[in-house]
Amino acid sequence: MTRRLPLGAALLGAIAAFVLIGPLVWSVSPGAVDLAARSQGASPAHPLGTDQLGRDALARLMAGGRLSLAVGLTAMGISLTLGAAIGIAAGLSRRLNGPLMRLTDLFLALPLLPLLLIAATLFRAPLSAAMGAEAGLFVLITVAIGATSWMAPARILCAEVQTLAQRDFIRAARSTGTRLPQMIWRHILPAIAAPLGVSAALAMASAILMESALSFLGLGFPPDMASWGRLLHDGTAHLGTHPGRALWPGALITATALAATLLADLWRDLADPYKGRHR
């Protein structure tokens, strides 16, 4: 566990510093077009080269990271909120447990990627018209990913809450007339912090990978909204001549998912210290 904490945290911290602090050091605009410098290799002026429009690849990689991390965090928040609400309700109420778990099973049985592709196709134009192209696409992608990835947190938290409901301190809180919202806030949520952390880390990694898949298939962000998935999609056409255009965003997607998974593994060990000591 002690090894995974520095590795996962350091890796995620380095990626966050690259995309958030990097633009303060490398202040080149990611959207600046320079046709005279298009498709250049690495140089002091462009450390990672330029794309087919002469845009700086390093600046676009940083901008794409900010967008991908924003998608991951927002979609994680949506999926975790839905999953926690459904899991806690199902865990505390026998009446709701059956319907909510059957609903969870139904969503688990659905093919999620085709559903996301359909949602992106149907709602892209209406949301872009209503909210603007950039805001509409961001809302569409984050809500679609978050609304189709709450099932695993719901199942995990339902099992945890069902176990907690049999504990003496929960029974004592009920017997003293503690209101349900107060009991959830004061007793349930602190007790399930570790499973929540595991679910949050895994949901973030899954959201970034899903956004990358949508963008790679051409149904995510457009070329002027560079995400890592979009950069990977654009770079695959130039693998033979400029492999870095695809390899760099692909490596950052992989590193971010790995860092989130390591942090989830850490949270899982915190939830089960006996298991963590024997790894």
mmCIF file of C-alpha atoms in Angstrom:
data_model
loop_
_atom_site.group_PDB
_atom_site.id
_atom_site.type_symbol
_atom_site.label_atom_id
_atom_site.label_comp_id
_atom_site.label_asym_id
_atom_site.label_seq_id
_atom_site.Cartn_x
_atom_site.Cartn_y
_atom_site.Cartn_z
ATOM 1 C CA MET A 1 0.000 0.000 0.000
ATOM 2 C CA THR A 2 2.796 2.422 0.868
ATOM 3 C CA ARG A 3 4.302 1.926 -2.568
ATOM 4 C CA ARG A 4 1.039 2.471 -4.437
ATOM 5 C CA LEU A 5 0.241 5.699 -2.566
ATOM 6 C CA PRO A 6 3.325 7.631 -3.771
ATOM 7 C CA LEU A 7 3.134 6.095 -7.238
ATOM 8 C CA GLY A 8 -0.573 6.743 -7.863
ATOM 9 C CA ALA A 9 -0.614 10.150 -6.190
ATOM 10 C CA ALA A 10 2.658 11.252 -7.790
ATOM 11 C CA LEU A 11 1.554 10.137 -11.246
ATOM 12 C CA LEU A 12 -1.824 11.846 -10.998
ATOM 13 C CA GLY A 13 -0.214 14.938 -9.463
ATOM 14 C CA ALA A 14 2.340 15.128 -12.266
ATOM 15 C CA ILE A 15 -0.392 14.875 -14.907
ATOM 16 C CA ALA A 16 -2.483 17.543 -13.161
ATOM 17 C CA ALA A 17 0.566 19.831 -12.897
ATOM 18 C CA PHE A 18 1.349 19.261 -16.583
ATOM 19 C CA VAL A 19 -2.097 20.308 -17.781
ATOM 20 C CA LEU A 20 -2.802 23.039 -15.192
ATOM 21 C CA ILE A 21 0.592 24.612 -14.478
ATOM 22 C CA GLY A 22 2.271 23.743 -17.769
ATOM 23 C CA PRO A 23 0.472 26.495 -19.744
ATOM 24 C CA LEU A 24 1.957 29.081 -17.364
ATOM 25 C CA VAL A 25 5.418 27.923 -18.450
ATOM 26 C CA TRP A 26 4.602 27.131 -22.077
ATOM 27 C CA SER A 27 2.248 29.966 -23.007
ATOM 28 C CA VAL A 28 1.775 29.136 -26.704
ATOM 29 C CA SER A 29 -1.888 29.225 -27.704
ATOM 30 C CA PRO A 30 -3.189 25.733 -28.542
ATOM 31 C CA GLY A 31 -5.428 27.153 -31.270
ATOM 32 C CA ALA A 32 -2.847 29.363 -33.009
ATOM 33 C CA VAL A 33 -2.604 28.311 -36.660
ATOM 34 C CA ASP A 34 0.710 28.697 -38.499
ATOM 35 C CA LEU A 35 0.501 27.110 -41.933
ATOM 36 C CA ALA A 36 4.150 27.881 -42.577
ATOM 37 C CA ALA A 37 5.115 25.592 -39.680
ATOM 38 C CA ARG A 38 2.674 22.755 -40.285
ATOM 39 C CA SER A 39 3.651 19.111 -39.717
ATOM 40 C CA GLN A 40 7.056 19.948 -38.276
ATOM 41 C CA GLY A 41 9.038 17.647 -36.039
ATOM 42 C CA ALA A 42 10.342 18.417 -32.578
ATOM 43 C CA SER A 43 12.297 21.651 -32.295
ATOM 44 C CA PRO A 44 13.071 24.308 -29.660
ATOM 45 C CA ALA A 45 10.112 26.328 -30.931
ATOM 46 C CA HIS A 46 7.803 23.291 -30.824
ATOM 47 C CA PRO A 47 9.142 20.572 -28.459
ATOM 48 C CA LEU A 48 6.580 18.007 -29.643
ATOM 49 C CA GLY A 49 6.240 19.330 -33.180
ATOM 50 C CA THR A 50 3.159 20.745 -34.878
ATOM 51 C CA ASP A 51 0.037 19.304 -36.455
ATOM 52 C CA GLN A 52 -1.253 19.622 -40.010
ATOM 53 C CA LEU A 53 -2.371 23.211 -39.340
ATOM 54 C CA GLY A 54 0.830 24.299 -37.653
ATOM 55 C CA ARG A 55 -0.664 24.258 -34.146
ATOM 56 C CA ASP A 56 1.758 23.514 -31.332
ATOM 57 C CA ALA A 57 1.360 19.865 -30.249
ATOM 58 C CA LEU A 58 2.550 20.463 -26.675
ATOM 59 C CA ALA A 59 0.062 23.283 -26.109
ATOM 60 C CA ARG A 60 -2.759 21.176 -27.550
ATOM 61 C CA LEU A 61 -1.755 18.245 -25.346
ATOM 62 C CA MET A 62 -2.060 20.465 -22.263
ATOM 63 C CA ALA A 63 -5.393 21.890 -23.397
ATOM 64 C CA GLY A 64 -6.664 18.405 -24.193
ATOM 65 C CA GLY A 65 -5.678 17.234 -20.735
ATOM 66 C CA ARG A 66 -7.662 20.004 -19.069
ATOM 67 C CA LEU A 67 -10.744 19.048 -21.062
ATOM 68 C CA SER A 68 -10.316 15.301 -20.472
ATOM 69 C CA LEU A 69 -9.785 15.746 -16.730
ATOM 70 C CA ALA A 70 -12.800 18.070 -16.536
ATOM 71 C CA VAL A 71 -14.913 15.430 -18.263
ATOM 72 C CA GLY A 72 -13.580 12.725 -15.954
ATOM 73 C CA LEU A 73 -14.232 14.684 -12.757
ATOM 74 C CA THR A 74 -17.687 15.914 -13.803
ATOM 75 C CA ALA A 75 -18.869 12.520 -15.036
ATOM 76 C CA MET A 76 -17.447 10.949 -11.875
ATOM 77 C CA GLY A 77 -19.481 13.365 -9.765
ATOM 78 C CA ILE A 78 -22.664 12.527 -11.653
ATOM 79 C CA SER A 79 -22.173 8.751 -11.521
ATOM 80 C CA LEU A 80 -21.120 8.793 -7.867
ATOM 81 C CA THR A 81 -24.080 10.956 -6.847
ATOM 82 C CA LEU A 82 -26.553 8.699 -8.640
ATOM 83 C CA GLY A 83 -24.861 5.520 -7.460
ATOM 84 C CA ALA A 84 -24.646 6.681 -3.839
ATOM 85 C CA ALA A 85 -28.277 7.803 -3.764
ATOM 86 C CA ILE A 86 -29.550 4.539 -5.245
ATOM 87 C CA GLY A 87 -27.172 2.359 -3.235
ATOM 88 C CA ILE A 88 -27.973 4.003 0.101
ATOM 89 C CA ALA A 89 -31.720 3.951 -0.568
ATOM 90 C CA ALA A 90 -31.612 0.294 -1.576
ATOM 91 C CA GLY A 91 -29.433 -0.607 1.407
ATOM 92 C CA LEU A 92 -31.627 1.101 4.000
ATOM 93 C CA SER A 93 -35.067 0.166 2.649
ATOM 94 C CA ARG A 94 -36.151 -3.413 2.061
ATOM 95 C CA ARG A 95 -39.126 -2.103 0.091
ATOM 96 C CA LEU A 96 -36.890 -0.211 -2.336
ATOM 97 C CA ASN A 97 -34.098 -2.761 -2.493
ATOM 98 C CA GLY A 98 -35.771 -5.092 -4.995
ATOM 99 C CA PRO A 99 -36.919 -2.467 -7.556
ATOM 100 C CA LEU A 100 -33.700 -0.456 -7.375
ATOM 101 C CA MET A 101 -31.441 -3.484 -7.727
ATOM 102 C CA ARG A 102 -33.519 -4.773 -10.652
ATOM 103 C CA LEU A 103 -33.138 -1.344 -12.267
ATOM 104 C CA THR A 104 -29.394 -1.594 -11.689
ATOM 105 C CA ASP A 105 -29.330 -5.050 -13.268
ATOM 106 C CA LEU A 106 -31.244 -3.678 -16.255
ATOM 107 C CA PHE A 107 -28.691 -0.930 -16.837
ATOM 108 C CA LEU A 108 -25.821 -3.376 -16.354
ATOM 109 C CA ALA A 109 -27.291 -5.561 -19.095
ATOM 110 C CA LEU A 110 -27.491 -2.701 -21.601
ATOM 111 C CA PRO A 111 -24.668 -2.178 -24.126
ATOM 112 C CA LEU A 112 -23.369 1.140 -22.854
ATOM 113 C CA LEU A 113 -21.118 2.220 -25.730
ATOM 114 C CA PRO A 114 -23.879 1.909 -28.369
ATOM 115 C CA LEU A 115 -26.200 3.834 -26.019
ATOM 116 C CA LEU A 116 -23.627 6.592 -25.699
ATOM 117 C CA LEU A 117 -23.197 6.702 -29.470
ATOM 118 C CA ILE A 118 -26.975 7.011 -29.942
ATOM 119 C CA ALA A 119 -27.226 9.739 -27.289
ATOM 120 C CA ALA A 120 -24.335 11.666 -28.851
ATOM 121 C CA THR A 121 -26.002 11.461 -32.262
ATOM 122 C CA LEU A 122 -29.511 12.419 -31.110
ATOM 123 C CA PHE A 123 -28.782 15.216 -28.643
ATOM 124 C CA ARG A 124 -25.671 16.845 -30.080
ATOM 125 C CA ALA A 125 -27.485 19.345 -32.301
ATOM 126 C CA PRO A 126 -30.281 20.343 -29.834
ATOM 127 C CA LEU A 127 -27.888 20.912 -26.931
ATOM 128 C CA SER A 128 -25.401 22.787 -29.106
ATOM 129 C CA ALA A 129 -28.202 25.047 -30.324
ATOM 130 C CA ALA A 130 -29.530 25.637 -26.828
ATOM 131 C CA MET A 131 -26.265 26.094 -24.900
ATOM 132 C CA GLY A 132 -23.640 26.813 -27.524
ATOM 133 C CA ALA A 133 -21.388 24.331 -29.271
ATOM 134 C CA GLU A 134 -18.743 23.931 -26.567
ATOM 135 C CA ALA A 135 -20.995 23.976 -23.493
ATOM 136 C CA GLY A 136 -23.609 21.782 -25.167
ATOM 137 C CA LEU A 137 -21.090 19.102 -26.129
ATOM 138 C CA PHE A 138 -19.490 19.151 -22.695
ATOM 139 C CA VAL A 139 -22.858 18.730 -20.957
ATOM 140 C CA LEU A 140 -23.913 16.009 -23.404
ATOM 141 C CA ILE A 141 -20.765 13.940 -22.995
ATOM 142 C CA THR A 142 -20.424 14.279 -19.212
ATOM 143 C CA VAL A 143 -24.108 13.626 -18.489
ATOM 144 C CA ALA A 144 -24.245 10.692 -20.913
ATOM 145 C CA ILE A 145 -21.167 9.071 -19.362
ATOM 146 C CA GLY A 146 -22.202 9.803 -15.787
ATOM 147 C CA ALA A 147 -25.781 8.606 -16.294
ATOM 148 C CA THR A 148 -24.608 5.261 -17.677
ATOM 149 C CA SER A 149 -21.863 4.462 -15.153
ATOM 150 C CA TRP A 150 -23.590 4.639 -11.751
ATOM 151 C CA MET A 151 -24.401 0.919 -11.498
ATOM 152 C CA ALA A 152 -21.126 -0.348 -9.997
ATOM 153 C CA PRO A 153 -21.088 2.283 -7.201
ATOM 154 C CA ALA A 154 -24.757 1.542 -6.485
ATOM 155 C CA ARG A 155 -24.119 -2.175 -6.051
ATOM 156 C CA ILE A 156 -21.013 -1.675 -3.912
ATOM 157 C CA LEU A 157 -22.641 0.899 -1.645
ATOM 158 C CA CYS A 158 -25.875 -1.052 -1.317
ATOM 159 C CA ALA A 159 -23.973 -4.021 0.091
ATOM 160 C CA GLU A 160 -21.986 -1.776 2.443
ATOM 161 C CA VAL A 161 -25.091 0.012 3.729
ATOM 162 C CA GLN A 162 -26.954 -3.254 4.264
ATOM 163 C CA THR A 163 -24.091 -4.396 6.497
ATOM 164 C CA LEU A 164 -24.011 -1.070 8.344
ATOM 165 C CA ALA A 165 -27.762 -1.146 8.940
ATOM 166 C CA GLN A 166 -27.229 -4.132 11.268
ATOM 167 C CA ARG A 167 -24.608 -2.352 13.365
ATOM 168 C CA ASP A 168 -25.436 -1.234 16.887
ATOM 169 C CA PHE A 169 -24.692 2.454 16.317
ATOM 170 C CA ILE A 170 -27.167 2.615 13.419
ATOM 171 C CA ARG A 171 -29.822 0.852 15.494
ATOM 172 C CA ALA A 172 -29.126 3.235 18.363
ATOM 173 C CA ALA A 173 -29.467 6.241 16.042
ATOM 174 C CA ARG A 174 -32.801 4.934 14.812
ATOM 175 C CA SER A 175 -34.063 4.222 18.322
ATOM 176 C CA THR A 176 -33.278 7.772 19.442
ATOM 177 C CA GLY A 177 -35.374 9.201 16.626
ATOM 178 C CA THR A 178 -32.522 10.487 14.452
ATOM 179 C CA ARG A 179 -33.920 11.705 11.146
ATOM 180 C CA LEU A 180 -32.914 9.784 8.069
ATOM 181 C CA PRO A 181 -30.989 12.661 6.391
ATOM 182 C CA GLN A 182 -29.032 13.288 9.596
ATOM 183 C CA MET A 183 -28.286 9.585 10.021
ATOM 184 C CA ILE A 184 -27.037 9.333 6.449
ATOM 185 C CA TRP A 185 -24.876 12.442 6.779
ATOM 186 C CA ARG A 186 -23.463 11.730 10.252
ATOM 187 C CA HIS A 187 -23.218 7.948 10.327
ATOM 188 C CA ILE A 188 -23.632 6.297 6.911
ATOM 189 C CA LEU A 189 -21.441 8.474 4.705
ATOM 190 C CA PRO A 190 -18.400 8.540 7.048
ATOM 191 C CA ALA A 191 -18.626 4.761 7.414
ATOM 192 C CA ILE A 192 -18.613 4.168 3.646
ATOM 193 C CA ALA A 193 -15.882 6.709 2.840
ATOM 194 C CA ALA A 194 -13.451 4.029 1.657
ATOM 195 C CA PRO A 195 -15.884 2.362 -0.803
ATOM 196 C CA LEU A 196 -16.845 5.837 -2.008
ATOM 197 C CA GLY A 197 -13.173 6.584 -2.665
ATOM 198 C CA VAL A 198 -12.746 3.348 -4.609
ATOM 199 C CA SER A 199 -15.859 4.074 -6.682
ATOM 200 C CA ALA A 200 -14.780 7.671 -7.329
ATOM 201 C CA ALA A 201 -11.308 6.738 -8.564
ATOM 202 C CA LEU A 202 -12.584 3.957 -10.811
ATOM 203 C CA ALA A 203 -15.409 6.161 -12.131
ATOM 204 C CA MET A 204 -12.937 8.881 -13.089
ATOM 205 C CA ALA A 205 -10.720 6.429 -14.959
ATOM 206 C CA SER A 206 -13.737 4.906 -16.704
ATOM 207 C CA ALA A 207 -15.098 8.330 -17.703
ATOM 208 C CA ILE A 208 -11.794 9.416 -19.276
ATOM 209 C CA LEU A 209 -11.545 6.147 -21.184
ATOM 210 C CA MET A 210 -15.168 6.412 -22.344
ATOM 211 C CA GLU A 211 -14.733 10.001 -23.523
ATOM 212 C CA SER A 212 -11.606 8.933 -25.370
ATOM 213 C CA ALA A 213 -13.539 6.121 -27.045
ATOM 214 C CA LEU A 214 -16.317 8.501 -28.135
ATOM 215 C CA SER A 215 -13.846 11.047 -29.485
ATOM 216 C CA PHE A 216 -11.805 8.315 -31.172
ATOM 217 C CA LEU A 217 -14.970 7.157 -32.966
ATOM 218 C CA GLY A 218 -15.637 10.724 -34.108
ATOM 219 C CA LEU A 219 -18.707 11.316 -31.899
ATOM 220 C CA GLY A 220 -16.998 13.199 -29.084
ATOM 221 C CA PHE A 221 -15.470 16.649 -29.188
ATOM 222 C CA PRO A 222 -14.752 18.323 -32.546
ATOM 223 C CA PRO A 223 -11.200 19.107 -33.722
ATOM 224 C CA ASP A 224 -11.294 22.660 -32.330
ATOM 225 C CA MET A 225 -12.026 21.266 -28.810
ATOM 226 C CA ALA A 226 -8.908 19.206 -28.260
ATOM 227 C CA SER A 227 -9.335 16.398 -25.762
ATOM 228 C CA TRP A 228 -6.870 13.541 -25.459
ATOM 229 C CA GLY A 229 -9.355 11.267 -27.201
ATOM 230 C CA ARG A 230 -9.771 13.740 -30.041
ATOM 231 C CA LEU A 231 -5.999 14.173 -30.379
ATOM 232 C CA LEU A 232 -5.649 10.387 -30.488
ATOM 233 C CA HIS A 233 -8.316 10.211 -33.189
ATOM 234 C CA ASP A 234 -6.613 12.910 -35.277
ATOM 235 C CA GLY A 235 -3.157 11.435 -34.751
ATOM 236 C CA THR A 236 -3.942 7.920 -35.973
ATOM 237 C CA ALA A 237 -4.080 9.176 -39.558
ATOM 238 C CA HIS A 238 -0.417 10.208 -39.256
ATOM 239 C CA LEU A 239 1.042 7.247 -37.396
ATOM 240 C CA GLY A 240 3.379 6.415 -40.235
ATOM 241 C CA THR A 241 4.906 9.879 -40.493
ATOM 242 C CA HIS A 242 4.290 11.534 -37.095
ATOM 243 C CA PRO A 243 3.615 8.787 -34.539
ATOM 244 C CA GLY A 244 3.934 11.161 -31.587
ATOM 245 C CA ARG A 245 0.608 12.795 -32.450
ATOM 246 C CA ALA A 246 -1.175 9.607 -31.381
ATOM 247 C CA LEU A 247 1.357 8.154 -28.941
ATOM 248 C CA TRP A 248 1.514 11.156 -26.590
ATOM 249 C CA PRO A 249 -2.243 11.494 -25.944
ATOM 250 C CA GLY A 250 -2.550 7.705 -25.789
ATOM 251 C CA ALA A 251 0.220 7.536 -23.193
ATOM 252 C CA LEU A 252 -1.403 10.248 -21.072
ATOM 253 C CA ILE A 253 -4.796 8.526 -21.208
ATOM 254 C CA THR A 254 -3.161 5.292 -20.085
ATOM 255 C CA ALA A 255 -1.142 7.000 -17.344
ATOM 256 C CA THR A 256 -4.211 8.788 -15.956
ATOM 257 C CA ALA A 257 -6.280 5.610 -15.900
ATOM 258 C CA LEU A 258 -3.375 3.769 -14.238
ATOM 259 C CA ALA A 259 -2.967 6.466 -11.582
ATOM 260 C CA ALA A 260 -6.690 6.433 -10.786
ATOM 261 C CA THR A 261 -6.663 2.628 -10.567
ATOM 262 C CA LEU A 262 -3.701 2.684 -8.168
ATOM 263 C CA LEU A 263 -5.542 5.174 -5.966
ATOM 264 C CA ALA A 264 -8.636 2.968 -6.059
ATOM 265 C CA ASP A 265 -6.476 0.041 -4.991
ATOM 266 C CA LEU A 266 -5.190 2.130 -2.092
ATOM 267 C CA TRP A 267 -8.719 3.012 -0.977
ATOM 268 C CA ARG A 268 -9.650 -0.654 -1.216
ATOM 269 C CA ASP A 269 -6.768 -1.535 1.107
ATOM 270 C CA LEU A 270 -7.914 1.142 3.534
ATOM 271 C CA ALA A 271 -11.351 -0.446 3.520
ATOM 272 C CA ASP A 272 -9.771 -3.852 4.259
ATOM 273 C CA PRO A 273 -6.528 -3.228 6.205
ATOM 274 C CA TYR A 274 -5.953 -6.949 6.864
ATOM 275 C CA LYS A 275 -5.877 -7.622 3.117
ATOM 276 C CA GLY A 276 -3.633 -4.625 2.477
ATOM 277 C CA ARG A 277 -1.000 -5.827 4.992
ATOM 278 C CA HIS A 278 -0.624 -9.146 3.197
ATOM 279 C CA ARG A 279 0.058 -7.817 -0.289
#
